[in-house]
XYZ file of C-alpha atoms in Angstrom:
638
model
C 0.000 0.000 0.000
C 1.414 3.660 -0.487
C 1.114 6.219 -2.435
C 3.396 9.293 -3.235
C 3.496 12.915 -4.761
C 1.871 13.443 -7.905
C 0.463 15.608 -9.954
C -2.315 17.422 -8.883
C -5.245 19.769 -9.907
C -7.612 22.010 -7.786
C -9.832 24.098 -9.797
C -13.028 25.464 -9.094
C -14.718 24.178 -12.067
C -14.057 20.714 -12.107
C -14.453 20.156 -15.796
C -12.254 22.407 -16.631
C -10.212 20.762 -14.394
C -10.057 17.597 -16.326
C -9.811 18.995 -19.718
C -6.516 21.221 -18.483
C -5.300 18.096 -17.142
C -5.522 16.439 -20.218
C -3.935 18.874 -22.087
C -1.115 19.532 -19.888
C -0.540 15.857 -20.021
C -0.136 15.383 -23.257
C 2.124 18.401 -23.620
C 4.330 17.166 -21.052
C 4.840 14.061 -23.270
C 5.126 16.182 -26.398
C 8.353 17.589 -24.750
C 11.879 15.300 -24.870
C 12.761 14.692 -21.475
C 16.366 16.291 -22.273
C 14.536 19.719 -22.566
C 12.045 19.073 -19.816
C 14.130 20.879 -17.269
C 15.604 23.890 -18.744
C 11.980 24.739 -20.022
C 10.794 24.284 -16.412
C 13.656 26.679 -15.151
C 13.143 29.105 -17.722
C 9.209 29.288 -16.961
C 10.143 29.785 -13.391
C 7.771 27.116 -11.843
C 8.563 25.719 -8.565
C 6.293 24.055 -6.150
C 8.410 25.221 -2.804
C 11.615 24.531 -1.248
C 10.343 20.698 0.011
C 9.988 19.920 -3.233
C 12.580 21.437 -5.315
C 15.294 19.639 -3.653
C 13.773 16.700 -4.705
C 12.352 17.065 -8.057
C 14.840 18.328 -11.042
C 12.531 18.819 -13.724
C 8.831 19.885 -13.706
C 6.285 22.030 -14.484
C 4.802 22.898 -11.263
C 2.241 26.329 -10.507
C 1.133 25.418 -6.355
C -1.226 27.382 -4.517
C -1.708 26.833 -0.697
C -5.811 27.350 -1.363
C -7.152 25.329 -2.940
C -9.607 27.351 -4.063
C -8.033 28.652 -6.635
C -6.279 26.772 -9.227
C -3.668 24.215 -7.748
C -2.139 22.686 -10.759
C 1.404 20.496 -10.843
C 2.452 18.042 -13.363
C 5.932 17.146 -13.608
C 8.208 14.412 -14.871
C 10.821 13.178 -12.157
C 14.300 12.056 -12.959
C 14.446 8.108 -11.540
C 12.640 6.294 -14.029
C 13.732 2.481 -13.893
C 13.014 0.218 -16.052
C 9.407 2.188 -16.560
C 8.803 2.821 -13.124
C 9.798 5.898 -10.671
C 11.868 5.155 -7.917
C 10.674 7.897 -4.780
C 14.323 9.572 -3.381
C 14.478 10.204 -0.214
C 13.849 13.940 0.629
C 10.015 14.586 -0.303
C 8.352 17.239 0.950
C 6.535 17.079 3.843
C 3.003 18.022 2.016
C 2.007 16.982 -2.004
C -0.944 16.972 -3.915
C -1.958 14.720 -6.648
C -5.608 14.251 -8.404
C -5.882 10.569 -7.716
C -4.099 7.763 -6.071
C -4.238 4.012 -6.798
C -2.231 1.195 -4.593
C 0.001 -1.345 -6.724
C -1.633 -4.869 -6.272
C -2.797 -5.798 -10.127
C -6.027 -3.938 -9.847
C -4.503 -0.914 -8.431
C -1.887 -0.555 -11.274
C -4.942 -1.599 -13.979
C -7.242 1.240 -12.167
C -4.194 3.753 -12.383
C -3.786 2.999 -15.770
C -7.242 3.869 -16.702
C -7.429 7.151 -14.893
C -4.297 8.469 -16.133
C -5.153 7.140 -20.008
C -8.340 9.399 -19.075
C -6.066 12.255 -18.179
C -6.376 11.862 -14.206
C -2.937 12.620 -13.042
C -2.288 9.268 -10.904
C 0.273 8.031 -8.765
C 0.606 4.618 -7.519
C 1.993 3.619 -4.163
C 3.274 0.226 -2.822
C 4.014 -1.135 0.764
C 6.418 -3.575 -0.446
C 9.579 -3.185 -2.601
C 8.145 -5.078 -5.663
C 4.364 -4.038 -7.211
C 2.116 -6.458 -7.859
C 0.551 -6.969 -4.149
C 0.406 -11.366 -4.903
C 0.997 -10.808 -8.921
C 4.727 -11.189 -8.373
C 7.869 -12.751 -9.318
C 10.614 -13.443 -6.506
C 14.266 -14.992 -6.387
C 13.410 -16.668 -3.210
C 16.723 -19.296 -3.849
C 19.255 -17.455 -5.405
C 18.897 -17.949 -9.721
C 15.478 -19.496 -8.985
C 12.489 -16.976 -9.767
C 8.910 -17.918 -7.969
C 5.510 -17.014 -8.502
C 5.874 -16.587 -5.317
C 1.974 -15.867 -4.497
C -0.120 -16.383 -7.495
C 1.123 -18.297 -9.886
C -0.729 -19.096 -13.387
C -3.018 -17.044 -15.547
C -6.538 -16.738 -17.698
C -8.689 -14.622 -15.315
C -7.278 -11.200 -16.893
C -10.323 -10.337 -19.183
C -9.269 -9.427 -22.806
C -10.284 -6.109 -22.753
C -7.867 -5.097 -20.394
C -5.050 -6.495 -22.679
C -6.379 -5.002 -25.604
C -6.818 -1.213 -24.266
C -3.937 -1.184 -22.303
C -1.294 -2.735 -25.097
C -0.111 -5.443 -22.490
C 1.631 -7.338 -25.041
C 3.500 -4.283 -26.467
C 4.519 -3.567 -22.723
C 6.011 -7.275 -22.394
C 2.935 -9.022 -21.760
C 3.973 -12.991 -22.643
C 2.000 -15.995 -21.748
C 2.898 -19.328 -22.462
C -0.343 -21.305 -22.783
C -0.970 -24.915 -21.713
C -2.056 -28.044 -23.105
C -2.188 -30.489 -21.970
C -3.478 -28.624 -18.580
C -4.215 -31.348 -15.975
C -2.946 -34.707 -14.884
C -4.129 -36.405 -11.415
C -1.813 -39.534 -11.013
C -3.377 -42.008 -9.146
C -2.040 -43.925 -5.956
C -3.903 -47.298 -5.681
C -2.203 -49.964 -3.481
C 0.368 -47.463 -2.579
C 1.565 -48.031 -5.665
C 0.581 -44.283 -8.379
C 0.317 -46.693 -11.445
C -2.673 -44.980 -13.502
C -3.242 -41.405 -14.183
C -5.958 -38.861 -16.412
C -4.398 -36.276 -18.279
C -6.731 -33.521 -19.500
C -6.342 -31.505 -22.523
C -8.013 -29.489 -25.118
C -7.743 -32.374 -27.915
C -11.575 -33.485 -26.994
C -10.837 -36.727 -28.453
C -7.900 -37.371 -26.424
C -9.271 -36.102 -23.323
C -12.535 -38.293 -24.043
C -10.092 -41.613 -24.411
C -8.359 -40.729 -21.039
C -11.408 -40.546 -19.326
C -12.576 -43.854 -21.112
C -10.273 -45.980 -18.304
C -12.214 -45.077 -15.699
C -15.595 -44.893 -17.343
C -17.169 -45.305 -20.992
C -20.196 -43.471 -20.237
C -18.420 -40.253 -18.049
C -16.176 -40.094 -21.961
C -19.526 -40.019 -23.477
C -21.062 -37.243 -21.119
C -17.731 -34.897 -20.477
C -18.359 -32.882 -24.056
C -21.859 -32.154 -23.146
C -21.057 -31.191 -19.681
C -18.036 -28.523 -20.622
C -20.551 -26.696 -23.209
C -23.174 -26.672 -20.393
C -20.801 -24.987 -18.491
C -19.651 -23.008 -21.789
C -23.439 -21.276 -21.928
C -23.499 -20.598 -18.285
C -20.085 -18.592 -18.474
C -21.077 -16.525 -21.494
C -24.301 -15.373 -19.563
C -22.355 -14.593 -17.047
C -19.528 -12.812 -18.299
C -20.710 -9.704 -19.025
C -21.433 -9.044 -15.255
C -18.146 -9.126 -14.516
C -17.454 -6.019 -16.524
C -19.787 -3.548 -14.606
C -20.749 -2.493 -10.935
C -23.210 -4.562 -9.503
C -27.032 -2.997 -9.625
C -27.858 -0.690 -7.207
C -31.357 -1.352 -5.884
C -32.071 1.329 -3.934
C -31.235 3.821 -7.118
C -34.964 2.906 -8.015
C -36.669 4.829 -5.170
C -34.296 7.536 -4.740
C -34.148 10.420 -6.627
C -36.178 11.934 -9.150
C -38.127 10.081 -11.612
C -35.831 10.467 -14.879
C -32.773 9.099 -12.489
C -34.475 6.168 -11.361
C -35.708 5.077 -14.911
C -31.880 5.372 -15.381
C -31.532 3.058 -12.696
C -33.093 0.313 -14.234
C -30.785 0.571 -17.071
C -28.535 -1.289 -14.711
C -31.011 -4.511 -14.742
C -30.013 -4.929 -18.333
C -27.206 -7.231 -17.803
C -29.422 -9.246 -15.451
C -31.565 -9.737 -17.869
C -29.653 -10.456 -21.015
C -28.539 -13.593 -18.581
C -31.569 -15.011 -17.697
C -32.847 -15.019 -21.140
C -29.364 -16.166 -22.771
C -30.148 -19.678 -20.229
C -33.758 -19.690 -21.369
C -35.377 -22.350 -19.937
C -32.472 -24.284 -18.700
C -31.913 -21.439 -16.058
C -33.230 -23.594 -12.472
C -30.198 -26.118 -13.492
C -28.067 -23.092 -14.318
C -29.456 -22.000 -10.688
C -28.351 -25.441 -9.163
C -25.084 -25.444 -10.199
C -24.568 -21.742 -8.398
C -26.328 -22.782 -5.352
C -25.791 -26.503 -4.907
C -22.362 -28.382 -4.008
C -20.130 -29.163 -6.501
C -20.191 -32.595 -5.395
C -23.956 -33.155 -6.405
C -23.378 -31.123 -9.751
C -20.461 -33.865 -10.611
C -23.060 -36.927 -9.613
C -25.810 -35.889 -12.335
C -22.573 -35.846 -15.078
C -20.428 -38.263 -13.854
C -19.781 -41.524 -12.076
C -15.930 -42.471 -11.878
C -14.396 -40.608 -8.924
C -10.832 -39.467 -10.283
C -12.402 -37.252 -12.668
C -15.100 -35.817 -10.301
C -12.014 -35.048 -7.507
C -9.921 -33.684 -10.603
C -12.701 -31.431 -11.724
C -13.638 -30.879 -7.640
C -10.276 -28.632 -7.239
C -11.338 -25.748 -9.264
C -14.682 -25.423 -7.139
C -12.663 -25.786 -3.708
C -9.226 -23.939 -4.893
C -8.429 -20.834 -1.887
C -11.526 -21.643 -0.574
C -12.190 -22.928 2.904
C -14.912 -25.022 1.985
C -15.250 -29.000 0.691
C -16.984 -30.431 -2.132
C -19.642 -31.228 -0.279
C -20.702 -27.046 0.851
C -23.478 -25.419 -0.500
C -22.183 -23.377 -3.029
C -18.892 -24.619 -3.849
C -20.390 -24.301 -7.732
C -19.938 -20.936 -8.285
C -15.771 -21.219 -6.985
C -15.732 -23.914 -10.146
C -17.612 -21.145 -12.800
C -15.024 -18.845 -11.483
C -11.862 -20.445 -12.630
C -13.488 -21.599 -15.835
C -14.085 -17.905 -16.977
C -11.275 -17.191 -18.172
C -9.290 -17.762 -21.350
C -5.931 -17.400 -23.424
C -5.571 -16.208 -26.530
C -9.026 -16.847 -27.266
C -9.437 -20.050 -26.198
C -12.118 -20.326 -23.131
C -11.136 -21.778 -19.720
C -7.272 -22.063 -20.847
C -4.893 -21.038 -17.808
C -0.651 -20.534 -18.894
C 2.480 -19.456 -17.111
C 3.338 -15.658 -17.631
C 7.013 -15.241 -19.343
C 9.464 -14.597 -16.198
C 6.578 -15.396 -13.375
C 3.685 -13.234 -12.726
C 5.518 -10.091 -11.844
C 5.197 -9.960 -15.696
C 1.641 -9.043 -15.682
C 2.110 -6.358 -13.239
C 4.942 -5.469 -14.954
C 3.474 -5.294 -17.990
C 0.521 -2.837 -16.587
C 2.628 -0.551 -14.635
C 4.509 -0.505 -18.080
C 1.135 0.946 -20.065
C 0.333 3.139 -16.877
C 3.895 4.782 -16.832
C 3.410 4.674 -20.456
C 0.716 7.162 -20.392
C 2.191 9.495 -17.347
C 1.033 7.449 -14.017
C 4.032 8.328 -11.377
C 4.957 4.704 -9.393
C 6.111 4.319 -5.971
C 7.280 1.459 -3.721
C 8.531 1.313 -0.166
C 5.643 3.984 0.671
C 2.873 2.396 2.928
C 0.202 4.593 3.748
C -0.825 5.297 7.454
C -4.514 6.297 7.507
C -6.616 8.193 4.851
C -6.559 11.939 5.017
C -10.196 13.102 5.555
C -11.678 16.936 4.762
C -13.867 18.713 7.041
C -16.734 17.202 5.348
C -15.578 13.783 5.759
C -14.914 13.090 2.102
C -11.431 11.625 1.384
C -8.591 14.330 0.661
C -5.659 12.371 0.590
C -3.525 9.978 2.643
C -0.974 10.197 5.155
C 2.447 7.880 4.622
C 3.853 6.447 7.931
C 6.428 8.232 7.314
C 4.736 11.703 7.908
C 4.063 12.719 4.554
C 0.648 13.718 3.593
C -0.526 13.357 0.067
C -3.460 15.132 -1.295
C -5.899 14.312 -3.698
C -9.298 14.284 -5.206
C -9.523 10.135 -5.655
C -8.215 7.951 -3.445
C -8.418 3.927 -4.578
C -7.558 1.306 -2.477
C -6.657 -2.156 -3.828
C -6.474 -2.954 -0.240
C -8.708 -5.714 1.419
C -12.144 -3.964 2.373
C -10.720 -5.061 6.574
C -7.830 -2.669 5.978
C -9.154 0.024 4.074
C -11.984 0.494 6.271
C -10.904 -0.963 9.500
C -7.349 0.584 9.602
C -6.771 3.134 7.458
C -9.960 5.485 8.165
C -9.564 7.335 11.167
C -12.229 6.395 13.620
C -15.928 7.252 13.872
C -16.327 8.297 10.434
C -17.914 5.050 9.321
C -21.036 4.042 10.562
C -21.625 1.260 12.831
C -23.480 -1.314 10.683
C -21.057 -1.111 7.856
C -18.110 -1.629 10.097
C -19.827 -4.638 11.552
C -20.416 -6.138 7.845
C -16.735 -5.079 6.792
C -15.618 -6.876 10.433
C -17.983 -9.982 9.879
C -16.564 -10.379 5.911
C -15.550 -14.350 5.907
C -11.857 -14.444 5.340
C -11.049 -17.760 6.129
C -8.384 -19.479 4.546
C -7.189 -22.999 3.663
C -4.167 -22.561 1.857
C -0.448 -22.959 2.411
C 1.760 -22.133 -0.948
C 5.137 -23.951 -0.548
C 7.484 -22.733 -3.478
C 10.481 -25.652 -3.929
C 13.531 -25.004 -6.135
C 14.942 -28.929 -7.421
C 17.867 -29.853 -9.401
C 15.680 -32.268 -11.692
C 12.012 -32.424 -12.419
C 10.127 -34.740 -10.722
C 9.189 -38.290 -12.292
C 6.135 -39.459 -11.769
C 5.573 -43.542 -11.147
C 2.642 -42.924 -13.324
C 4.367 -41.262 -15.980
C 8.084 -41.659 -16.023
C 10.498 -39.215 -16.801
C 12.431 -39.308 -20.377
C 15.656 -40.583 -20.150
C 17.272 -36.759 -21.529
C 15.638 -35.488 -18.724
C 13.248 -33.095 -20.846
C 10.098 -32.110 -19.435
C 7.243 -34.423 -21.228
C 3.375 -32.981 -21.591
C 2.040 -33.619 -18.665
C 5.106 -31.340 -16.467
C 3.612 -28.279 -18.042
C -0.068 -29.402 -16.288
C -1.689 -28.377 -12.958
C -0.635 -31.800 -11.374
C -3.476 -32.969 -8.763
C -2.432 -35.300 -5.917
C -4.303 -36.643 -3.018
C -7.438 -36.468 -5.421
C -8.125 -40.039 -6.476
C -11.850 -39.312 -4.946
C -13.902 -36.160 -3.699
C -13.862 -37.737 0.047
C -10.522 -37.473 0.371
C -10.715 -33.568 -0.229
C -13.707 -33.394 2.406
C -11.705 -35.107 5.005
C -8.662 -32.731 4.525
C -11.603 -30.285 4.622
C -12.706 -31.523 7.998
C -9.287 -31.805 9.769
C -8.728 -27.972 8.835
C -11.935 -27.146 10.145
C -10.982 -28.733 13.247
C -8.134 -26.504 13.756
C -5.385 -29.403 12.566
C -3.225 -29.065 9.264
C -4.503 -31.661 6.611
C -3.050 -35.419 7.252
C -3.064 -35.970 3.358
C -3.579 -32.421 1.793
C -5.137 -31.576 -1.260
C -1.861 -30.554 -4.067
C -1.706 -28.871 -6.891
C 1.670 -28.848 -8.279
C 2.808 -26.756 -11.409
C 6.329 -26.943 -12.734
C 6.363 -23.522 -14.996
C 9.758 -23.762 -15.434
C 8.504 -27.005 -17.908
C 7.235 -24.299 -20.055
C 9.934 -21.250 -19.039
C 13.076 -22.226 -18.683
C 14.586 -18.689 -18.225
C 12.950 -19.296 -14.266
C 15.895 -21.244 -13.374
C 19.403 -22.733 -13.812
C 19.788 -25.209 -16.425
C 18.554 -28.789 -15.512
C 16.591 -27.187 -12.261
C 13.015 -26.448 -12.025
C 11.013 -24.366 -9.676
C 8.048 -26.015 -8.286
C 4.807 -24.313 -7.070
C 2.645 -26.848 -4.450
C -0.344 -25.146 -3.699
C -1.659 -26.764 -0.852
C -4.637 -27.077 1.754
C -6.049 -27.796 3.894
C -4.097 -25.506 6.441
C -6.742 -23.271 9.330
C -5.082 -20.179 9.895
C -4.937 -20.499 13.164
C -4.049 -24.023 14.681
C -5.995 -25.624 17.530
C -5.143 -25.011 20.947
C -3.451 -21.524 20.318
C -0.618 -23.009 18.708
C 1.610 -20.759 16.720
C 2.465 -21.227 13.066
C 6.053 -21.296 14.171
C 9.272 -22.348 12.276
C 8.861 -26.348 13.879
C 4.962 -25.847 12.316
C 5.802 -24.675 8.990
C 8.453 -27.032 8.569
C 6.505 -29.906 9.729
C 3.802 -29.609 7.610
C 6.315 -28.699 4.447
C 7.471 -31.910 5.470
C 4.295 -34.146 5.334
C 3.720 -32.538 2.045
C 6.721 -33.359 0.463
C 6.320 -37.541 1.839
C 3.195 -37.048 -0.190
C 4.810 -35.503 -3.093
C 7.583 -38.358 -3.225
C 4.981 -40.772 -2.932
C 4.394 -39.919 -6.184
C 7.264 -38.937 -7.444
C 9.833 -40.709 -5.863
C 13.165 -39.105 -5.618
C 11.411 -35.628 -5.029
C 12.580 -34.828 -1.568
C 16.352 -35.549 -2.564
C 16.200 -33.383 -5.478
C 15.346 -30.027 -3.322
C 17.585 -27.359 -2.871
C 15.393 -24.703 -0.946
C 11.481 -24.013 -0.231
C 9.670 -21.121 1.156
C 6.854 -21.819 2.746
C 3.866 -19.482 2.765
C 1.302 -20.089 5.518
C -2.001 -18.515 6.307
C -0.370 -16.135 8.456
C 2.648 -15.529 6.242
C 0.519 -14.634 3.259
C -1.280 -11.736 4.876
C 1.750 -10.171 6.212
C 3.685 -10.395 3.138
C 0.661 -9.866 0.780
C -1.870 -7.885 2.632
C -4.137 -10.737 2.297
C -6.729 -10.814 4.718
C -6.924 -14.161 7.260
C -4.413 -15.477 3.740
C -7.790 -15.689 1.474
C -6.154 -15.537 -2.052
C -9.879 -13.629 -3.089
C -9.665 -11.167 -0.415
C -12.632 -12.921 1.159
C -14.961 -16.107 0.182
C -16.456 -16.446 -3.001
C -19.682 -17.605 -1.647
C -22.693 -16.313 -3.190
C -23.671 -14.302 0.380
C -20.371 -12.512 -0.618
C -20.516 -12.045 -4.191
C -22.420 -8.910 -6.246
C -24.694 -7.146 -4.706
C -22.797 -8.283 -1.083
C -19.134 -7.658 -2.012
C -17.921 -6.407 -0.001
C -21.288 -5.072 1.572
C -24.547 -4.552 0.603
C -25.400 -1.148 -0.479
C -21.704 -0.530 -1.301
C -20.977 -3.039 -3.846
C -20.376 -0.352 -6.742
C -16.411 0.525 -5.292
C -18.175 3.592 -3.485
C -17.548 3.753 0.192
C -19.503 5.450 2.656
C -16.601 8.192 2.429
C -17.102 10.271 -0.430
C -13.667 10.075 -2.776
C -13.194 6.903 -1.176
C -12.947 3.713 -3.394
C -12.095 -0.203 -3.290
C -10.785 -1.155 -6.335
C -8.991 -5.186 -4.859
C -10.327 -8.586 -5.097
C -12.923 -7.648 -1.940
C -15.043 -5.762 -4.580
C -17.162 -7.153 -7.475
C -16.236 -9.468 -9.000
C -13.843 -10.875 -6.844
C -10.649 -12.130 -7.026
C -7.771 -13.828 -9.209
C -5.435 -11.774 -11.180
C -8.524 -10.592 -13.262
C -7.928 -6.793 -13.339
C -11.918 -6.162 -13.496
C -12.429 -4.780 -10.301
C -9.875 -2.040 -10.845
C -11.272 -1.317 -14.465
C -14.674 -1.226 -12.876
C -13.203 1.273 -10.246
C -11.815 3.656 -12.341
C -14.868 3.876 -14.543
C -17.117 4.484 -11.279
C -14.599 7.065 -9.951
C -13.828 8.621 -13.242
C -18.003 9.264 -13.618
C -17.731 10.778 -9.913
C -14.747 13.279 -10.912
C -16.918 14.720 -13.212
C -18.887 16.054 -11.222
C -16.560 16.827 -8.074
């Protein structure tokens, strides 16, 4: 979290305001930067002695009231590699028009208000951006995913209008994409590898069952027409019901525009909408049972409805966690998931890139202390720990919803019930990410490794172990619950380095085992110390060589990311990858709390533009696209 000096603009005619802004802007990057500073010296413009030790070329006219014009745009000095690098020595008070924090959706929300000529800067707690988008040499000349670790949620449109392949963007896509080894008889003899060859896919499902072969095609297009009704709502702010009965007439005719989406999705199901309905509502469990009958491919398809989620197959509503990491897609092709060129700090890269690109400033190593309120209450700014206040007309977290609200606003300017909602948000969390650098890739019983040591199809797949049947992943469920790591955790191993081999040294691998269950906290008030971490690292790994024997003398180092270690390294709330469940009492109209699911807060100038708003999270970038387009409207009119 952070945020630093930017530009800024106070005018009393807010339109105005924008239109200057945009102009100025695009002056600014008329002008070559080797004649940026003797112009700015020869105008005269300075914005005070705090800041002119700092900055060495700008155009800068400041005015201590703001009401008159307050207008600074500059271009600092220490740019690297596309982002700005804060010096030490800023001034003790700066002004900027809006401010966005640096997970994914903050840099995508950034990007979009300074394409829209909102002068933006970006500030980030940590040293890297990215918040869990990031890429980290954890072992030295091994680089992790360390957090998240494959994508397909980021919708198109972002890549299109922000040029994220022109930035860097590179995604290497994956197919096959799944493989579930089997351990019968202690021995992991049989396997199903998944692809998106139908055929082949259809004859690997044929050794467990002739008829589930038969069924699987029908069953992924029923699941194809539920997504493309759906999709569209991820692009827009949830509908605000109680726009109908406020306001004049005109504006709540308007109001109902906002059903539209609603609509178009009921009628694109038709009449097939209660089993559309089921599979939202129902657990996955009973979804799999109408489809399918052999349980390897039921547990296989079970992960992507229990994935981050602290919930089994067998919860009410475990559905919907499926539809959500089946939404996405790769270079057009629908539900595909790949491994970003140099680890995921690519993507964020890549849009930090496209918002430096059109003038956002970029800051790291600046966490932000509280949110600087006006005498109004509306949001003016924030306040760095360091001291520094930072003024503005937008402020955007990408924060969870328990920070932003519970933390950084000062006290008694919320009221009571939504601070109780925002408290009561579930952000439970079952997941421990262990990231293992090896000196060979792992060979499966079930699949044996080539004799040249090259990685074979199925290396490049999300690799499933402990799910030979869905019971297994509800008794890992219920040991978790129980306050108890997992005896034989649910896996999910990737091996990106199968695709990428620029992650690591020649002949090593890195390997990502995202794991649960793990509770975050551990019965009996037991701390997730070092002798925890490592003992459950442990029992995953005797897992992971009982597969792939020879595993556990192949590593060289691990990092192991608990509950606990995930939201103090990542900001993520309780560890929850989404920022909170994805259960359908926290999902549109509810995220993060009824009445404010549209990235307003109760604190005018205020927004939440991270996975704790609609539509949730994954490295998607639609809730800070959403954001921007809700705050941009509000500037407007400011």
């Amino acid at each position: 979290m952070a945020m630093v000096a930017c530009l800024c603009l106070y005018v009393p005619h807010s339109r105005l305001a924008l239109k200057l802004v945009h102009l100025v802007t695009v002056v600014h990057s008329l002008i070559p930067p080797c004649l940026r500073q003797g112009l700015g010296r020869w105008l005269g413009l300075a914005c005070g002695p705090a800041c002119a030790s700092t900055w060495t070329d700008m155009f800068t006219h400041a005015c201590e009231n703001t009401e008159t014009c307050l207008l600074a745009v500059r271009s600092p000095a220490w740019y690297q590699g596309g982002f700005m690098v804060l010096p030490p020595g800023l001034g003790p008070s700066c002004r900027s028009v809006g401010r966005a924090q640096a997970g994914h959706n903050g840099l995508v929300a950034a990007a979009y208000l300074q394409k829209s000529g909102v002068r933006t800067a970006v500030l980030e707690r940590r040293h890297l951006l990215g918040g869990a988008a990031v890429t980290e040499e954890i072992v030295p000349g091994f680089k992790f995913s360390r957090a998240s670790y494959l994508l397909s949620l980021l919708r198109p449109q972002i890549s299109t209008e922000l040029e994220l392949q022109r930035h860097g963007l590179r995604v290497y896509a994956r197919d096959p994409y799944s493989f579930t080894p089997l351990l019968e008889d202690g021995q992991a003899r049989r396997s199903l590898l998944l692809g998106h060859d139908m055929a082949d896919t259809q004859r690997q499902i044929a050794q467990f069952s002739s008829k589930d072969a038969q069924a699987y095609p029908k069953y992924e297009a029923f699941l194809s027409r539920l997504v493309s009704a759906l999709d569209p709502l991820l692009d827009a702010a949830p509908v605000d019901p109680a726009a109908w009965s406020q306001g004049p007439l005109l504006q709540r005719l308007r109001a109902l525009r906002g059903l539209q989406p609603l609509l178009r999705a009921g009628l694109a199901l038709g009449k097939q909408l209660p089993q559309y309905y089921q599979v939202l509502t129902a657990p996955i469990t009973r979804i799999l049972d109408l489809w399918f009958e052999s349980e390897p491919l039921k547990a296989t398809l079970a992960t992507d409805a229990v994935i981050g989620a602290m919930a089994s197959p067998h919860t009410p509503g475990s559905g919907y966690v499926l539809l959500h990491h089946v939404m996405g897609e790769l270079e057009g092709r629908k539900g595909a998931w790949g491994y970003v060129a140099g680890g995921m700090g690519g993507v964020s890269q890549a849009i930090a890139s496209a918002a430096a690109a059109h003038g956002a400033d970029i800051f790291t190593e600046k966490p932000v202390a509280r949110v600087l309120l006006g005498p109004r209450g509306e949001a003016q700014g924030v306040v760095l720990q360091d001291g520094t206040e930072v003024k503005s007309k937008l402020v955007l977290s990408n924060a969870s919803a328990q920070l932003t609200f519970l933390q950084l606003v000062p006290q008694g300017q919320l009221p009571d019930e939504f601070l109780q909602r925002v408290a009561q948000f579930d952000t439970r969390s079952p997941v421990t990410k262990i990231n293992v650098a090896v000196d060979r890739l792992p060979s499966f019983v079930a699949a044996p490794n080539a004799g040249d040591g090259r990685p074979l199809p199925h290396h490049q797949c999300s690799i499933h172990l402990n799910c030979e049947d869905t019971h297994l992943l509800h008794r890992a469920f219920q040991e978790a619950s129980s306050g108890e790591p997992s005896t034989r955790p649910m896996i999910e191993l990737c091996i990106p380095s199968a695709l990428d081999p620029t992650l690591a040294p020649p002949g090593c691998h890195v390997v990502s085992l995202f794991t649960q269950y793990t509770p975050y906290a551990l019965a009996g008030g037991r701390p997730w110390d070092e002798q925890e971490q490592n003992a459950y690292a442990d029992r995953v790994f005797d897992w992971v060589e009982a597969y792939a024997p020879g595993f556990k003398a192949s590593v060289i180092g691990r990092d192991i990311l608990t509950p606990p270690a995930l939201e103090k390294i990542f900001g993520l709330p309780g560890g929850n990858i989404f920022h909170g469940a994805m259960s359908l009492d926290q999902l549109y109209f509810a995220r993060p709390v009824p009445s404010y699911s549209g990235y307003r807060s109760p604190i005018p100038g205020l927004y939440l533009c991270g996975s704790g708003a609609h539509p949730g999270g994954g490295v998607m970038g639609a809730p800070g696209r959403n954001a921007a387009s809700v705050a941009l409207k509000d500037f407007k009119h400011v």
